[in-house]
Coordinates of C-alpha atoms in Angstrom, one line a residue:
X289 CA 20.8 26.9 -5.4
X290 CA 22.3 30.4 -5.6
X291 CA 22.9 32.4 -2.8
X292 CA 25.4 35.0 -1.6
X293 CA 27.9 35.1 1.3
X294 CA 31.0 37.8 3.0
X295 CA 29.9 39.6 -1.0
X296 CA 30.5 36.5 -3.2
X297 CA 28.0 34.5 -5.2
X298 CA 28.0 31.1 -4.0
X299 CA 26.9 27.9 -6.5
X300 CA 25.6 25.3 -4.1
X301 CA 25.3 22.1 -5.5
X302 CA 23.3 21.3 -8.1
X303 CA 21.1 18.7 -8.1
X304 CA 19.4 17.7 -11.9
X305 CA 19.9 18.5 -15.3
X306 CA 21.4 20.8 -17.2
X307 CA 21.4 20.9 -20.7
X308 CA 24.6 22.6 -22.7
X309 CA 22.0 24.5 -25.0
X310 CA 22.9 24.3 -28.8
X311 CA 22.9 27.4 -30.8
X312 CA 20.1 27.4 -33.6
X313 CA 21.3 28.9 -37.2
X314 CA 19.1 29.9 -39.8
X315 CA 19.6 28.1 -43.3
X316 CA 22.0 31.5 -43.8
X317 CA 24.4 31.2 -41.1
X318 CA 23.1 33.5 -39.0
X319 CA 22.2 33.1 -35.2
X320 CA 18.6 32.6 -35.0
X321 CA 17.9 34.4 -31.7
X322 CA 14.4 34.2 -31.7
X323 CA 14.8 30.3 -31.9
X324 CA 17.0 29.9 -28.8
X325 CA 15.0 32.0 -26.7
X326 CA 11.9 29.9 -27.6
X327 CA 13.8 26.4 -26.6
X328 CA 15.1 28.3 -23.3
X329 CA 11.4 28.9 -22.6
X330 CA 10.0 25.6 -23.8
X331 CA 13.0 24.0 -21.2
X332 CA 11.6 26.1 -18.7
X333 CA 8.8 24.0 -18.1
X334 CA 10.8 20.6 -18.2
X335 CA 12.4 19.0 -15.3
X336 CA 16.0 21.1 -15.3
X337 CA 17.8 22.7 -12.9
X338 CA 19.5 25.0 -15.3
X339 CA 21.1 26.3 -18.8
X340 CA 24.5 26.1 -19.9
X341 CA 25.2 28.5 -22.5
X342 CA 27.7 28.6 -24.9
X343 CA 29.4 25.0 -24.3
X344 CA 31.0 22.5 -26.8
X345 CA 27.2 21.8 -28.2
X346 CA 26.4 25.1 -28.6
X347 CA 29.3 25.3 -31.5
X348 CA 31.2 28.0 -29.5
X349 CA 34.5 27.7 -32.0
X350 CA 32.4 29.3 -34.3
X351 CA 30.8 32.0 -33.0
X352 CA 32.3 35.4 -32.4
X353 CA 32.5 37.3 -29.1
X354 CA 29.4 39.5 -29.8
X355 CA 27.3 36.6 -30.5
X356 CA 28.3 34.5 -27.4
X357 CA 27.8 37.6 -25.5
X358 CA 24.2 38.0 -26.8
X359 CA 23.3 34.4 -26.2
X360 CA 24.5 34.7 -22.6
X361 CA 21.9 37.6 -22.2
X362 CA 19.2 35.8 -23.8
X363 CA 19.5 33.5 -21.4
X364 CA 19.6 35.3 -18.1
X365 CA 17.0 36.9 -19.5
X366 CA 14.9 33.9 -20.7
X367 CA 15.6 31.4 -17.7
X368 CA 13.3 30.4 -15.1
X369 CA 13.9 32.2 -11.4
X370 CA 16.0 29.7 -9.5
X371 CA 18.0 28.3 -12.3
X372 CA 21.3 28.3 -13.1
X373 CA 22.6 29.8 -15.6
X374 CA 26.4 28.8 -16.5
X375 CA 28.4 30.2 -19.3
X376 CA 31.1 28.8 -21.1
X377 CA 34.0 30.8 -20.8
X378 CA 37.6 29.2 -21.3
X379 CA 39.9 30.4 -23.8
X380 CA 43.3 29.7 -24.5
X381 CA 44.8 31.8 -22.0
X382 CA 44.4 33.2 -19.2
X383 CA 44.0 36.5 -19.5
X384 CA 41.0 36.2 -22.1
X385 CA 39.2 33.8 -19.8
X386 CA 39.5 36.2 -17.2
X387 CA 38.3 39.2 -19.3
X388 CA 35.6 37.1 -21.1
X389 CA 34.5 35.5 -18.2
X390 CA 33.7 38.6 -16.2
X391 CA 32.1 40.1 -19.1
X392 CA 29.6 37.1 -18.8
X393 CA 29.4 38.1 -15.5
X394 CA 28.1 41.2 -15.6
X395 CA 25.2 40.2 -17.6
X396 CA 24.3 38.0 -15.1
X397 CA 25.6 34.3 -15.6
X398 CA 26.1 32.5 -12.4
X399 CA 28.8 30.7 -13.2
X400 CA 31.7 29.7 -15.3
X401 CA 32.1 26.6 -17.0
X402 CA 36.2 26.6 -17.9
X403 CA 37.7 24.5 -20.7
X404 CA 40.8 22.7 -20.2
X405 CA 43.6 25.0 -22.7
X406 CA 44.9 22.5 -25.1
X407 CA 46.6 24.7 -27.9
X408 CA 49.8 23.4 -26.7
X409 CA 48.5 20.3 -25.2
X410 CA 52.4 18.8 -24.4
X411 CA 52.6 21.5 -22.0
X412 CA 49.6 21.5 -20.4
X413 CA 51.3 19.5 -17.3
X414 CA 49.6 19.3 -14.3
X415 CA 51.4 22.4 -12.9
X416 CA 50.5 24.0 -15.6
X417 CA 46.7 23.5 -15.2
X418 CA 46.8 24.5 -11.4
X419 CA 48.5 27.6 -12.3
X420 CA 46.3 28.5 -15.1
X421 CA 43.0 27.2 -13.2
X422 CA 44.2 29.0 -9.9
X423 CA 45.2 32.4 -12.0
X424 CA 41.6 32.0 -13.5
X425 CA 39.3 32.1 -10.1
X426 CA 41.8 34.5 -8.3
X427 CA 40.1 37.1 -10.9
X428 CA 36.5 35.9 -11.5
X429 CA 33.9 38.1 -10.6
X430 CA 31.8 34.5 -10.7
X431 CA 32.4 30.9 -9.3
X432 CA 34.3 28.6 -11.9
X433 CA 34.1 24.9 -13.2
X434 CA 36.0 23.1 -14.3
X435 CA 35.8 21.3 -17.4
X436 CA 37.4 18.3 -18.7
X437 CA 36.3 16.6 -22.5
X438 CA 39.4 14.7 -23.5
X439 CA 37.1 14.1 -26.5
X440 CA 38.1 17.4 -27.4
X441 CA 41.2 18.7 -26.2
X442 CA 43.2 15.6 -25.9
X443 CA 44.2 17.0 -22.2
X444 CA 42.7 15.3 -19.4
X445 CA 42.9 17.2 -16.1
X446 CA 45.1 14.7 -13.1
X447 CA 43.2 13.7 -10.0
X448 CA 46.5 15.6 -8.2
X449 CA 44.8 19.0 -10.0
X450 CA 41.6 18.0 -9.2
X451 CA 42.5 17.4 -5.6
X452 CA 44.0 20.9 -5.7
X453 CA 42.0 23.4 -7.4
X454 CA 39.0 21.4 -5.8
X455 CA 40.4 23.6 -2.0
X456 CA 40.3 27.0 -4.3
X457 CA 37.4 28.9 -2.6
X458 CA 36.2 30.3 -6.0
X459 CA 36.5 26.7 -7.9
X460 CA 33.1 24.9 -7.0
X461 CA 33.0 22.1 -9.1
X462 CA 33.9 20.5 -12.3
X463 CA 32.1 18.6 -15.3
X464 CA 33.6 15.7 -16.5
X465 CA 32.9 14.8 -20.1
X466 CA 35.2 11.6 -20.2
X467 CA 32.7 9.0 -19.6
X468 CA 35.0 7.1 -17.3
X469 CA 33.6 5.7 -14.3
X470 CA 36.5 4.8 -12.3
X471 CA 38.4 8.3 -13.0
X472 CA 34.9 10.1 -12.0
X473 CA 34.8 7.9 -8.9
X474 CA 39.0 9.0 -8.6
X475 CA 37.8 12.8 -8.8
X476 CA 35.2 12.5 -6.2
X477 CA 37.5 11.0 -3.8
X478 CA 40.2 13.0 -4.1
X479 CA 38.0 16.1 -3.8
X480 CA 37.2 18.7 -1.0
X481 CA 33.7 17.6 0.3
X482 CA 32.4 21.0 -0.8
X483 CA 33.2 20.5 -4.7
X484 CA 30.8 19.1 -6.7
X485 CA 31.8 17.0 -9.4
X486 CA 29.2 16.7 -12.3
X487 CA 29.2 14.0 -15.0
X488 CA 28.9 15.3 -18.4
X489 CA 27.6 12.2 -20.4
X490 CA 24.5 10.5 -20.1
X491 CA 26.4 7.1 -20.6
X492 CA 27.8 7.5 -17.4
X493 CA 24.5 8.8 -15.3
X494 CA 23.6 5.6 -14.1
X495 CA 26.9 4.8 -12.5
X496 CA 27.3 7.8 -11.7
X497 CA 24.4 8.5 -9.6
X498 CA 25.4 5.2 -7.7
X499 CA 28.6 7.2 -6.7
X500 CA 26.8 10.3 -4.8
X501 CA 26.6 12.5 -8.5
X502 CA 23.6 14.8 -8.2
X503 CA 24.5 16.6 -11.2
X504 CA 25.1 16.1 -14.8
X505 CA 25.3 17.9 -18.1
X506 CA 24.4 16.2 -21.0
X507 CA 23.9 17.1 -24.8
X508 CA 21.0 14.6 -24.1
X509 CA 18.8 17.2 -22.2
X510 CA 18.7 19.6 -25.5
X511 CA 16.3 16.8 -26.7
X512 CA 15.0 15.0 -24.0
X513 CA 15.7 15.9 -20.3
X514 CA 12.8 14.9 -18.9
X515 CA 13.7 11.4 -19.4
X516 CA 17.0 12.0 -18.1
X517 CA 15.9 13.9 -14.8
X518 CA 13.2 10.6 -14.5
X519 CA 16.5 8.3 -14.1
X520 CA 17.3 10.4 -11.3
X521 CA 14.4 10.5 -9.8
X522 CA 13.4 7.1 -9.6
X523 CA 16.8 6.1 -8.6
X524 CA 16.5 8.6 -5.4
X525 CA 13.4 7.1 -4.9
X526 CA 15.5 3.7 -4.5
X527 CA 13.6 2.5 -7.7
X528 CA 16.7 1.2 -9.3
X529 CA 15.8 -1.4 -12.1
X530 CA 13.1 0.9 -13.3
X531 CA 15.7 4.1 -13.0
X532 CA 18.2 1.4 -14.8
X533 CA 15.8 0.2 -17.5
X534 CA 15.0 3.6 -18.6
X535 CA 18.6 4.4 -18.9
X536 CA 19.5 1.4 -20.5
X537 CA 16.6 2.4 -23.2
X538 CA 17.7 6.0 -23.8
X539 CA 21.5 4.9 -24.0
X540 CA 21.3 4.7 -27.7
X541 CA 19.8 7.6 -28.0
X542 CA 22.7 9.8 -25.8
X543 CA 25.1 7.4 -28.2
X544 CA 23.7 8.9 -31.4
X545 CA 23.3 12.8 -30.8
X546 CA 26.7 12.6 -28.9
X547 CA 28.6 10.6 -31.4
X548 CA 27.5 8.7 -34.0
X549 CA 25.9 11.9 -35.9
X550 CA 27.1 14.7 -34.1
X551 CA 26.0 18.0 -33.8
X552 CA 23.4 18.2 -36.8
X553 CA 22.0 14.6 -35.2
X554 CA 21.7 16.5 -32.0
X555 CA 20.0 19.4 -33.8
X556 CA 17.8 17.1 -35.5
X557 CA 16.6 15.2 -32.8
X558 CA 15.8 18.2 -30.9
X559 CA 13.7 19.5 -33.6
X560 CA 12.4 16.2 -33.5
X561 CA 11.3 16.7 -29.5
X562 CA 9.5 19.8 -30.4
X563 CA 12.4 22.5 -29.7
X564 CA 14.3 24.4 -32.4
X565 CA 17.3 22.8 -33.6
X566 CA 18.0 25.0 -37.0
X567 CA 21.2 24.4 -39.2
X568 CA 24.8 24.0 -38.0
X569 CA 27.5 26.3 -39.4
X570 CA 29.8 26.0 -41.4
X571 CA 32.3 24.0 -41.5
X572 CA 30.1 21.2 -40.3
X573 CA 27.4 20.1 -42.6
X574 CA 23.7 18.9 -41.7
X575 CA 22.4 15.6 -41.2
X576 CA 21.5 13.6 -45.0
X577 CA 18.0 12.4 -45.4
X578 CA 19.4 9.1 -44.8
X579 CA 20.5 9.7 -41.0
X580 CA 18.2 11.6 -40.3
X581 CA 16.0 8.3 -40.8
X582 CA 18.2 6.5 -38.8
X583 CA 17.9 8.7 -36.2
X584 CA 14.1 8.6 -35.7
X585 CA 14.5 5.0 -35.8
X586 CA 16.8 5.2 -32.8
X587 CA 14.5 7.8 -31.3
X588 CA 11.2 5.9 -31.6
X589 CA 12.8 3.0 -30.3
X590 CA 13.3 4.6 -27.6
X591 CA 10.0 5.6 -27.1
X592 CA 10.5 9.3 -27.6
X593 CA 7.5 11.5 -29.2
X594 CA 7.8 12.8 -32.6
X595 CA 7.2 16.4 -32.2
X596 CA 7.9 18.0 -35.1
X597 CA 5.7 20.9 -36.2
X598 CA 3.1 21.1 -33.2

């Protein structure tokens, strides 16, 4: 999956799951290290082709630069040989994504996951995001993704920058956190062959994999990737209705700890599956008594084991 060539690191495509690990807190607000090097070891022996550490579920607006540092670490350090591991590493400017993303680099992350800027999000033309995008892998020490969550930014990247930055030799792919089928199926014809476009929702897996996707990153795999990597796998193995019936099943699932409760619903369902949610930080606040019912209702529904405390 990783391999080197003329002195650069080379991403090839990446076929599976990857899970944008969330960051556990203790009750205090501290980082609880110790926790997310136990979940990194725990994924280590589900179906995953790698980690992405320090994305949007890992609550990266909060932490500082010394703690997104050390989790980037932990996990080169923690991940199975073979795996990816991808770093989130876009900033607000270029500059600092440059800097940040080759210190990331040099502790061993494969890859860097870019965000979309958005500060200034009435200027962030299409120009604009080929300029900043191009300026970006010119001066990576690592290949770099792009990545587009409108959800979050309120940008959303053109299929003419797509089309672009996709012929960049240091830009390998992109995830696309949008959800929209036709746009995906847009980027992935627009594309150089080469780049590999990744959806980043489960809600759009099925589809997706019906386009040619191999790859996707969902907040979904922090609690249950195995079931995610099974859609895959039975669809490859031309099993559709079965790959579509367990899709269908998990879909509210992906719909809850991606929206309807948020980051502490993702946290609790993972603690739920067996891995080590913790707290969120502050300013968020933790899931009531009263969701958190409602989300082990959705879960068992789904057929998901309760896992807690074994």
């Amino acid at each position: 999956m990783i391999f080197c060539k003329e002195d650069l690191i080379i991403v090839d495509k990446i076929r599976g799951v990857i899970p944008p690990m969330i960051t556990p807190f203790k009750e205090s607000g501290d980082v609880d290290y110790s926790g997310f090097a136990s979940n990194i070891q725990k994924w280590n022996n589900d179906r995953m082709a790698g980690y992405l550490v320090i994305g949007s579920n890992s609550e990266t607006v909060y932490l500082n630069e010394e703690e997104k540092l050390e989790l980037v670490k932990l996990t080169v350090e923690n991940s199975a040989p073979g795996r990816v591991v991808m770093a989130g590493t876009g900033l607000e400017s270029a500059r600092e994504t440059i800097t940040f993303t080759n210190k990331c680099a040099r502790l061993g992350a494969h890859c860097a996951l870019v965000l979309t800027p958005f500060y200034y999000g009435g200027s962030m033309t299409t120009a604009a995001m080929i300029k900043y995008f191009t300026t970006v892998a010119d001066a990576s020490d690592i290949p770099v993704l792009l990545y587009n969550v409108s959800k979050f930014t309120h940008v959303n990247l053109s299929a003419e920058a797509v089309a672009e930055l996709s012929r960049h030799p240091n830009i390998v792919g992109m995830k696309d956190s949008n959800g929209d089928v036709p746009q995906l199926a847009t980027f992935l014809r627009v594309a150089d062959p080469s780049f590999q476009v990744m959806t980043g929702t489960f809600s759009a897996w099925y589809p997706a994999l019906a386009l040619g996707v191999t790859g996707i990153i969902s907040a979904m795999a922090n609690c249950s990737p195995n079931e995610i990597a099974e859609v895959q796998e039975l669809f490859d193995a031309g099993k559709w209705e079965e790959a579509r019936d367990l899709y269908q099943r998990m879909f509210p699932v992906n719909g809850a700890v991606t929206g309807s409760f948020g980051i502490a619903g993702l946290k609790f369902a993972t603690d739920y599956c067996g891995y080590t949610g913790g707290y969120v930080r502050n300013p968020l606040s933790d899931s009531s008594e009263e969701d958190k019912k409602k989300l082990a209702a959705i879960l068992q529904k789904a057929q998901v084991a309760d896992k807690r405390g074994k």
